[in-house]
Amino acid sequence: MAEKFCAKCGDLMSRIGKQKIEITPGTEIAINGRVVLVKGSKGSLTCEVLPGVSVSTANGYITVSVKPDMVNSDAFWGLHRALIANMVKGVTEGFERRLELEGVGYRVKGDKKKIELSIGFSHPVVYNASDGVDFEVLDNKAIVIRGIDKQLVGLVASKIRSMRVPEPYKGKGIHYVGEVVRRKPGKAGKA
């Protein structure tokens, strides 16, 4: 087995997995076998951990550990720690992704559960929000996607962006706020 042990102390190594997760006030954690349930002011989320990973709570912190005798369990140590940390943050603060529309005539309108995009097609594109995700439209050129599940918020943002990916010549399309769209020079004219 190719385990990653520290030469000095003999412990398993994982920079992310070793870190404890602070339980914020108003957050409830329930561990039932391999299922972790996190409840907070914004809602509740569940996560099932793999057989080689164990989760425990003590003194206001969540600790994720692995069984060294299980094959490849150390590969999922940091993953499960990050997933549970995102659940704790999501049920207290929530997550958001912002998208911008760039291009002549590109507009968006809608409400919390449905948006209508005019992005250069012959028809407007309607996108309905998944459960646990809300939309907010800012000045017809920007969309804010909010929710408690980080994976779901990112997935919805990615699906909306993929409807009209920014093109490299003029930058028209849907892009994340702060995303640098790689530009290409146009055709060189004859001299």
Coordinates of N, CA and C in Angstrom, one line a residue:
M1 N 0.8 -1.2 0.0 CA 0.0 0.0 0.0 C 0.9 1.2 0.0
A2 N 0.5 2.2 -0.8 CA 1.3 3.5 -0.9 C 0.6 4.5 0.0
E3 N 0.7 4.3 1.3 CA 0.1 5.3 2.2 C 1.0 6.5 2.3
K4 N 0.5 7.7 2.6 CA 1.2 8.9 2.8 C 1.4 9.2 4.3
F5 N 2.5 8.7 4.8 CA 2.8 8.9 6.2 C 3.9 10.0 6.4
C6 N 3.7 10.7 7.5 CA 4.8 11.7 7.9 C 6.0 10.9 8.4
A7 N 7.1 11.2 7.9 CA 8.4 10.5 8.3 C 8.7 10.8 9.8
K8 N 8.4 12.0 10.3 CA 8.7 12.3 11.7 C 7.8 11.7 12.7
C9 N 6.5 11.9 12.5 CA 5.5 11.4 13.5 C 4.7 10.2 13.2
G10 N 4.8 9.7 11.9 CA 4.1 8.5 11.6 C 2.6 8.6 11.3
D11 N 2.1 9.9 11.3 CA 0.7 10.1 11.1 C 0.4 10.2 9.6
L12 N -0.9 9.9 9.2 CA -1.3 10.1 7.9 C -1.3 11.6 7.5
M13 N -1.0 11.9 6.3 CA -0.9 13.3 5.9 C -2.0 13.8 5.1
S14 N -2.6 14.9 5.4 CA -3.6 15.6 4.6 C -3.8 17.0 5.2
R15 N -3.3 18.0 4.5 CA -3.3 19.3 5.0 C -4.8 19.8 5.2
I16 N -5.6 19.5 4.3 CA -7.0 19.9 4.4 C -7.8 19.0 5.4
G17 N -7.6 17.7 5.3 CA -8.3 16.8 6.2 C -8.0 16.9 7.7
K18 N -6.8 17.3 8.0 CA -6.5 17.5 9.4 C -7.2 18.6 10.1
Q19 N -7.6 19.6 9.4 CA -8.2 20.8 9.9 C -9.6 20.5 10.5
K20 N -9.8 21.1 11.7 CA -11.1 20.9 12.3 C -12.1 22.0 11.8
I21 N -13.4 21.6 11.8 CA -14.4 22.5 11.3 C -15.1 23.1 12.5
E22 N -15.2 24.4 12.6 CA -15.8 25.1 13.7 C -17.4 25.0 13.5
I23 N -18.1 24.6 14.5 CA -19.5 24.6 14.4 C -20.0 26.0 14.8
T24 N -20.6 26.7 13.9 CA -21.0 28.1 14.2 C -22.3 28.0 15.1
P25 N -22.5 29.1 15.9 CA -23.7 29.1 16.7 C -25.0 29.1 15.9
G26 N -25.9 28.3 16.4 CA -27.2 28.1 15.7 C -27.2 27.0 14.6
T27 N -26.1 26.3 14.6 CA -25.9 25.1 13.7 C -26.0 23.8 14.5
E28 N -26.8 22.9 14.0 CA -26.9 21.6 14.6 C -26.3 20.5 13.7
I29 N -25.5 19.6 14.3 CA -24.9 18.5 13.6 C -25.4 17.2 14.1
A30 N -25.9 16.3 13.2 CA -26.3 15.0 13.6 C -25.6 14.0 12.8
I31 N -24.9 13.0 13.4 CA -24.2 12.0 12.7 C -24.9 10.7 13.0
N32 N -25.4 10.0 12.0 CA -26.1 8.8 12.1 C -25.4 7.8 11.2
G33 N -24.5 7.0 11.8 CA -23.7 6.0 11.0 C -22.8 6.8 10.0
R34 N -23.0 6.6 8.7 CA -22.2 7.3 7.7 C -22.9 8.6 7.2
V35 N -24.0 8.9 7.7 CA -24.8 10.1 7.2 C -24.6 11.3 8.1
V36 N -24.2 12.4 7.6 CA -24.0 13.6 8.4 C -25.1 14.6 8.0
L37 N -25.8 15.1 9.0 CA -26.9 16.1 8.8 C -26.5 17.4 9.4
V38 N -26.6 18.5 8.7 CA -26.3 19.8 9.2 C -27.5 20.7 9.0
K39 N -28.0 21.2 10.1 CA -29.1 22.1 10.1 C -28.7 23.5 10.6
G40 N -29.3 24.5 9.9 CA -28.9 25.9 10.3 C -30.1 26.8 10.0
S41 N -29.9 28.1 10.0 CA -31.0 29.1 9.9 C -31.5 29.1 8.4
K42 N -30.7 28.7 7.5 CA -31.2 28.8 6.1 C -31.7 27.4 5.5
G43 N -31.5 26.4 6.3 CA -32.0 25.1 5.9 C -31.2 23.9 6.4
S44 N -31.3 22.8 5.8 CA -30.5 21.6 6.2 C -30.0 20.9 5.0
L45 N -28.8 20.2 5.2 CA -28.1 19.5 4.1 C -27.6 18.1 4.7
T46 N -27.6 17.1 3.9 CA -27.0 15.8 4.3 C -25.9 15.4 3.4
C47 N -25.0 14.6 3.9 CA -23.9 14.0 3.1 C -23.6 12.6 3.7
E48 N -23.4 11.7 2.7 CA -23.0 10.4 3.1 C -21.5 10.2 2.9
V49 N -20.8 9.8 4.0 CA -19.4 9.7 3.8 C -19.0 8.2 3.4
L50 N -17.9 8.0 2.8 CA -17.5 6.7 2.4 C -17.1 5.8 3.6
P51 N -17.0 4.5 3.4 CA -16.8 3.6 4.5 C -15.5 3.8 5.2
G52 N -14.4 4.3 4.6 CA -13.1 4.5 5.3 C -13.0 5.8 6.1
V53 N -14.0 6.6 6.0 CA -14.0 7.9 6.6 C -14.9 8.0 7.8
S54 N -14.5 8.6 8.9 CA -15.3 8.7 10.1 C -15.4 10.2 10.5
V55 N -16.6 10.6 11.0 CA -16.8 12.0 11.4 C -17.3 12.0 12.8
S56 N -16.7 12.9 13.6 CA -17.1 13.0 15.0 C -17.2 14.5 15.4
T57 N -17.9 14.8 16.5 CA -18.0 16.2 17.0 C -17.6 16.2 18.5
A58 N -16.8 17.2 18.8 CA -16.4 17.4 20.2 C -16.0 18.9 20.4
N59 N -16.4 19.5 21.5 CA -16.0 20.8 21.9 C -16.2 21.9 20.9
G60 N -17.4 21.8 20.2 CA -17.7 22.8 19.2 C -17.0 22.7 17.9
Y61 N -16.4 21.5 17.6 CA -15.7 21.3 16.4 C -16.1 19.9 15.7
I62 N -16.0 19.9 14.4 CA -16.2 18.6 13.7 C -14.8 18.1 13.3
T63 N -14.6 16.9 13.5 CA -13.3 16.3 13.1 C -13.6 15.1 12.1
V64 N -12.8 15.2 11.0 CA -12.9 14.1 10.0 C -11.6 13.3 10.1
S65 N -11.8 12.0 10.2 CA -10.6 11.1 10.2 C -10.8 9.9 9.3
V66 N -9.7 9.2 9.0 CA -9.7 8.1 8.2 C -9.1 6.9 8.9
K67 N -9.5 5.7 8.4 CA -9.0 4.5 8.9 C -7.8 4.1 8.0
P68 N -6.6 4.0 8.6 CA -5.4 3.8 7.7 C -5.4 2.4 7.1
D69 N -6.1 1.5 7.6 CA -6.1 0.1 7.0 C -7.0 0.0 5.8
M70 N -7.8 1.0 5.6 CA -8.7 0.9 4.4 C -8.0 1.5 3.2
V71 N -8.1 0.8 2.0 CA -7.4 1.2 0.8 C -8.0 2.5 0.3
N72 N -7.2 3.4 0.0 CA -7.5 4.7 -0.7 C -8.4 5.6 0.2
S73 N -8.6 5.3 1.5 CA -9.4 6.1 2.3 C -8.8 7.5 2.5
D74 N -7.5 7.6 2.5 CA -6.8 8.9 2.7 C -7.1 9.8 1.5
A75 N -7.4 9.3 0.4 CA -7.7 10.1 -0.8 C -9.0 10.9 -0.7
F76 N -9.9 10.4 0.2 CA -11.2 11.1 0.4 C -11.2 11.9 1.7
W77 N -10.1 11.9 2.4 CA -10.1 12.6 3.7 C -10.4 14.1 3.5
G78 N -9.6 14.7 2.7 CA -9.7 16.2 2.5 C -11.0 16.5 1.8
L79 N -11.5 15.6 0.9 CA -12.7 15.8 0.2 C -13.9 15.9 1.1
H80 N -14.0 14.9 2.0 CA -15.1 14.9 2.9 C -15.1 16.1 3.9
R81 N -13.9 16.4 4.3 CA -13.7 17.6 5.2 C -14.2 18.9 4.5
A82 N -13.9 19.0 3.3 CA -14.3 20.2 2.5 C -15.8 20.2 2.3
L83 N -16.4 19.1 2.0 CA -17.8 19.0 1.7 C -18.6 19.3 3.0
I84 N -18.1 18.8 4.2 CA -18.8 19.1 5.4 C -18.7 20.6 5.8
A85 N -17.5 21.1 5.6 CA -17.2 22.6 5.9 C -18.1 23.4 5.0
N86 N -18.3 23.1 3.7 CA -19.2 23.8 2.8 C -20.7 23.7 3.3
M87 N -21.0 22.5 3.8 CA -22.4 22.4 4.3 C -22.6 23.3 5.5
V88 N -21.7 23.4 6.4 CA -21.8 24.2 7.6 C -21.9 25.7 7.2
K89 N -21.1 26.1 6.2 CA -21.1 27.5 5.8 C -22.4 27.8 5.0
G90 N -22.9 26.8 4.2 CA -24.1 27.0 3.4 C -25.3 27.2 4.2
V91 N -25.5 26.4 5.3 CA -26.7 26.5 6.1 C -26.7 27.8 7.0
T92 N -25.6 28.4 7.2 CA -25.5 29.6 8.0 C -25.5 30.9 7.1
E93 N -24.5 30.9 6.1 CA -24.3 32.1 5.3 C -24.9 32.0 3.9
G94 N -24.8 30.8 3.3 CA -25.3 30.5 2.0 C -24.1 30.8 1.0
F95 N -24.4 30.5 -0.3 CA -23.4 30.7 -1.3 C -24.1 31.5 -2.5
E96 N -23.3 32.2 -3.3 CA -23.8 32.9 -4.4 C -22.7 32.9 -5.5
R97 N -23.2 32.9 -6.8 CA -22.4 33.0 -8.0 C -23.0 34.1 -8.8
R98 N -22.2 35.0 -9.4 CA -22.7 36.1 -10.2 C -22.3 35.9 -11.6
L99 N -23.3 36.1 -12.5 CA -23.0 36.0 -14.0 C -23.3 37.4 -14.6
E100 N -22.6 37.7 -15.7 CA -22.8 38.9 -16.4 C -23.1 38.6 -17.9
L101 N -24.0 39.3 -18.5 CA -24.3 39.1 -19.9 C -23.6 40.3 -20.7
E102 N -22.8 39.9 -21.7 CA -22.1 40.9 -22.5 C -22.4 40.7 -23.9
G103 N -22.9 41.8 -24.6 CA -23.2 41.7 -26.0 C -24.4 42.6 -26.3
V104 N -24.5 43.0 -27.6 CA -25.6 43.9 -28.0 C -26.9 43.1 -28.0
G105 N -27.9 43.7 -27.2 CA -29.2 43.0 -27.2 C -29.3 41.9 -26.2
Y106 N -28.2 41.6 -25.5 CA -28.3 40.5 -24.5 C -28.9 41.0 -23.2
R107 N -30.0 40.4 -22.8 CA -30.7 40.8 -21.6 C -31.3 39.6 -20.9
V108 N -31.6 39.9 -19.6 CA -32.2 38.9 -18.8 C -33.3 39.5 -18.0
K109 N -34.4 38.8 -17.8 CA -35.5 39.2 -16.9 C -36.0 38.0 -16.2
G110 N -36.7 38.3 -15.1 CA -37.2 37.1 -14.3 C -37.4 37.4 -12.9
D111 N -37.7 36.4 -12.1 CA -37.9 36.5 -10.7 C -37.1 35.4 -10.0
K112 N -37.5 35.1 -8.7 CA -36.7 34.2 -7.9 C -36.5 32.8 -8.5
K113 N -37.5 32.3 -9.2 CA -37.5 30.9 -9.6 C -37.4 30.7 -11.1
K114 N -37.5 31.8 -11.9 CA -37.4 31.6 -13.3 C -36.8 32.8 -14.0
I115 N -35.9 32.6 -14.9 CA -35.3 33.7 -15.7 C -35.5 33.5 -17.2
E116 N -35.6 34.6 -17.9 CA -35.7 34.5 -19.3 C -34.6 35.3 -19.9
L117 N -33.8 34.6 -20.7 CA -32.6 35.1 -21.3 C -32.8 35.4 -22.8
S118 N -32.4 36.6 -23.2 CA -32.3 37.0 -24.6 C -30.9 37.1 -25.0
I119 N -30.3 36.0 -25.6 CA -28.9 35.9 -25.8 C -28.5 35.6 -27.2
G120 N -29.3 36.2 -28.2 CA -28.9 36.1 -29.6 C -29.6 35.0 -30.3
F121 N -30.4 34.2 -29.7 CA -31.1 33.2 -30.4 C -32.4 33.8 -31.0
S122 N -33.1 33.0 -31.8 CA -34.4 33.6 -32.4 C -35.5 33.6 -31.4
H123 N -35.3 33.0 -30.3 CA -36.3 32.9 -29.2 C -35.6 33.1 -27.9
P124 N -36.4 33.6 -26.9 CA -35.8 33.8 -25.5 C -35.7 32.4 -24.9
V125 N -34.6 32.2 -24.1 CA -34.4 31.0 -23.4 C -34.9 31.1 -22.0
V126 N -35.7 30.2 -21.6 CA -36.3 30.2 -20.2 C -35.6 29.1 -19.4
Y127 N -35.1 29.5 -18.2 CA -34.4 28.6 -17.3 C -35.1 28.6 -15.9
N128 N -35.6 27.5 -15.5 CA -36.3 27.3 -14.2 C -35.3 26.9 -13.1
A129 N -35.4 27.5 -12.0 CA -34.4 27.2 -10.9 C -34.7 25.9 -10.3
S130 N -33.7 25.2 -9.9 CA -33.8 23.9 -9.2 C -34.2 24.2 -7.7
D131 N -34.7 23.2 -7.0 CA -35.0 23.4 -5.6 C -33.8 23.7 -4.8
G132 N -33.9 24.7 -4.0 CA -32.7 25.2 -3.2 C -31.9 26.2 -3.8
V133 N -32.4 26.7 -5.0 CA -31.6 27.8 -5.7 C -32.6 28.9 -6.0
D134 N -32.1 30.2 -5.8 CA -32.9 31.4 -6.1 C -32.1 32.3 -7.0
F135 N -32.9 33.0 -7.9 CA -32.2 34.0 -8.8 C -32.6 35.4 -8.4
E136 N -31.7 36.3 -8.7 CA -31.9 37.7 -8.6 C -31.3 38.4 -9.9
V137 N -32.1 39.2 -10.5 CA -31.7 39.9 -11.7 C -31.3 41.3 -11.4
L138 N -30.1 41.7 -11.8 CA -29.6 43.0 -11.6 C -29.5 43.8 -12.9
D139 N -30.2 44.9 -13.0 CA -30.2 45.8 -14.2 C -30.2 45.1 -15.6
N140 N -30.9 44.0 -15.7 CA -31.1 43.3 -17.0 C -29.8 42.8 -17.6
K141 N -28.6 42.9 -17.0 CA -27.4 42.4 -17.5 C -26.6 41.5 -16.6
A142 N -27.2 41.3 -15.4 CA -26.5 40.4 -14.4 C -27.4 39.5 -13.7
I143 N -27.0 38.3 -13.3 CA -27.8 37.3 -12.6 C -27.0 37.0 -11.3
V144 N -27.7 36.9 -10.2 CA -27.1 36.4 -9.0 C -27.8 35.1 -8.6
I145 N -27.0 34.0 -8.4 CA -27.6 32.7 -8.1 C -27.2 32.4 -6.7
R146 N -28.3 32.2 -5.8 CA -28.0 32.0 -4.4 C -28.6 30.6 -4.0
G147 N -28.0 30.0 -3.0 CA -28.5 28.8 -2.4 C -27.6 28.3 -1.3
I148 N -28.0 27.2 -0.6 CA -27.2 26.7 0.5 C -26.2 25.6 0.1
D149 N -26.5 25.0 -1.0 CA -25.6 23.9 -1.5 C -24.6 24.4 -2.5
K150 N -23.4 24.5 -2.2 CA -22.3 25.1 -3.0 C -22.2 24.3 -4.4
Q151 N -22.3 23.0 -4.4 CA -22.3 22.2 -5.6 C -23.4 22.6 -6.5
L152 N -24.6 22.7 -6.0 CA -25.8 23.0 -6.8 C -25.8 24.4 -7.4
V153 N -25.3 25.4 -6.6 CA -25.2 26.8 -7.0 C -24.2 26.8 -8.2
G154 N -23.1 26.2 -8.0 CA -22.0 26.1 -9.1 C -22.5 25.4 -10.3
L155 N -23.3 24.4 -10.2 CA -23.8 23.6 -11.3 C -24.8 24.4 -12.1
V156 N -25.7 25.1 -11.4 CA -26.7 26.0 -12.1 C -26.0 27.1 -12.8
A157 N -25.0 27.8 -12.2 CA -24.3 28.8 -12.8 C -23.5 28.3 -14.0
S158 N -23.0 27.1 -14.0 CA -22.3 26.6 -15.1 C -23.2 26.3 -16.3
K159 N -24.4 25.8 -16.0 CA -25.4 25.5 -17.0 C -25.9 26.7 -17.7
I160 N -26.1 27.8 -16.9 CA -26.5 29.0 -17.5 C -25.4 29.6 -18.4
R161 N -24.2 29.6 -17.9 CA -23.0 30.1 -18.7 C -22.8 29.3 -20.0
S162 N -23.1 28.0 -19.9 CA -22.9 27.2 -21.1 C -23.9 27.4 -22.2
M163 N -25.0 28.2 -21.9 CA -25.9 28.5 -23.0 C -25.3 29.5 -24.0
R164 N -24.4 30.3 -23.6 CA -23.7 31.2 -24.5 C -22.3 31.5 -23.9
V165 N -21.4 30.6 -24.1 CA -20.0 30.8 -23.6 C -19.4 32.0 -24.3
P166 N -18.6 32.8 -23.5 CA -18.0 34.0 -24.1 C -17.1 33.6 -25.3
E167 N -17.3 34.3 -26.4 CA -16.4 34.0 -27.6 C -15.2 34.9 -27.5
P168 N -14.1 34.4 -28.1 CA -12.8 35.1 -27.9 C -12.5 36.3 -28.7
Y169 N -13.3 36.7 -29.6 CA -13.0 37.9 -30.5 C -13.6 39.2 -29.9
K170 N -14.9 39.2 -29.5 CA -15.5 40.4 -29.0 C -15.8 40.2 -27.5
G171 N -15.8 38.9 -27.0 CA -16.1 38.7 -25.6 C -17.6 38.6 -25.3
K172 N -18.4 38.5 -26.4 CA -19.9 38.4 -26.2 C -20.2 37.0 -25.6
G173 N -21.2 37.0 -24.7 CA -21.6 35.8 -24.1 C -22.0 36.0 -22.6
I174 N -22.1 34.9 -21.9 CA -22.3 34.9 -20.4 C -21.1 34.5 -19.7
H175 N -20.6 35.3 -18.8 CA -19.4 35.0 -18.0 C -19.6 35.3 -16.6
Y176 N -18.7 34.7 -15.7 CA -18.7 34.9 -14.3 C -18.2 36.3 -14.0
V177 N -18.7 37.0 -13.0 CA -18.1 38.3 -12.6 C -16.7 38.1 -12.2
G178 N -15.8 38.9 -12.8 CA -14.4 38.8 -12.5 C -13.6 37.8 -13.4
E179 N -14.3 37.0 -14.2 CA -13.7 36.1 -15.1 C -13.0 36.8 -16.2
V180 N -11.7 36.5 -16.5 CA -11.0 37.1 -17.6 C -11.2 36.2 -18.8
V181 N -11.9 36.8 -19.8 CA -12.1 36.1 -21.1 C -10.9 36.3 -22.0
R182 N -10.3 35.2 -22.4 CA -9.2 35.2 -23.2 C -9.5 35.7 -24.6
R183 N -8.9 36.8 -25.0 CA -9.2 37.4 -26.3 C -8.2 37.0 -27.4
K184 N -8.6 37.0 -28.6 CA -7.8 36.7 -29.8 C -7.8 37.9 -30.7
P185 N -6.7 38.2 -31.4 CA -6.8 39.3 -32.3 C -7.6 38.8 -33.6
G186 N -8.2 39.8 -34.2 CA -8.9 39.5 -35.4 C -8.0 39.2 -36.6
K187 N -8.6 39.1 -37.8 CA -7.8 38.9 -39.0 C -6.9 40.1 -39.2
A188 N -5.7 39.8 -39.7 CA -4.7 40.9 -40.0 C -5.1 41.4 -41.4
G189 N -5.2 42.7 -41.6 CA -5.5 43.2 -42.9 C -4.3 43.2 -43.9
K190 N -4.6 43.2 -45.2 CA -3.5 43.2 -46.1 C -2.8 44.6 -46.2
A191 N -1.5 44.5 -46.3 CA -0.8 45.8 -46.4 C -0.7 46.4 -47.7

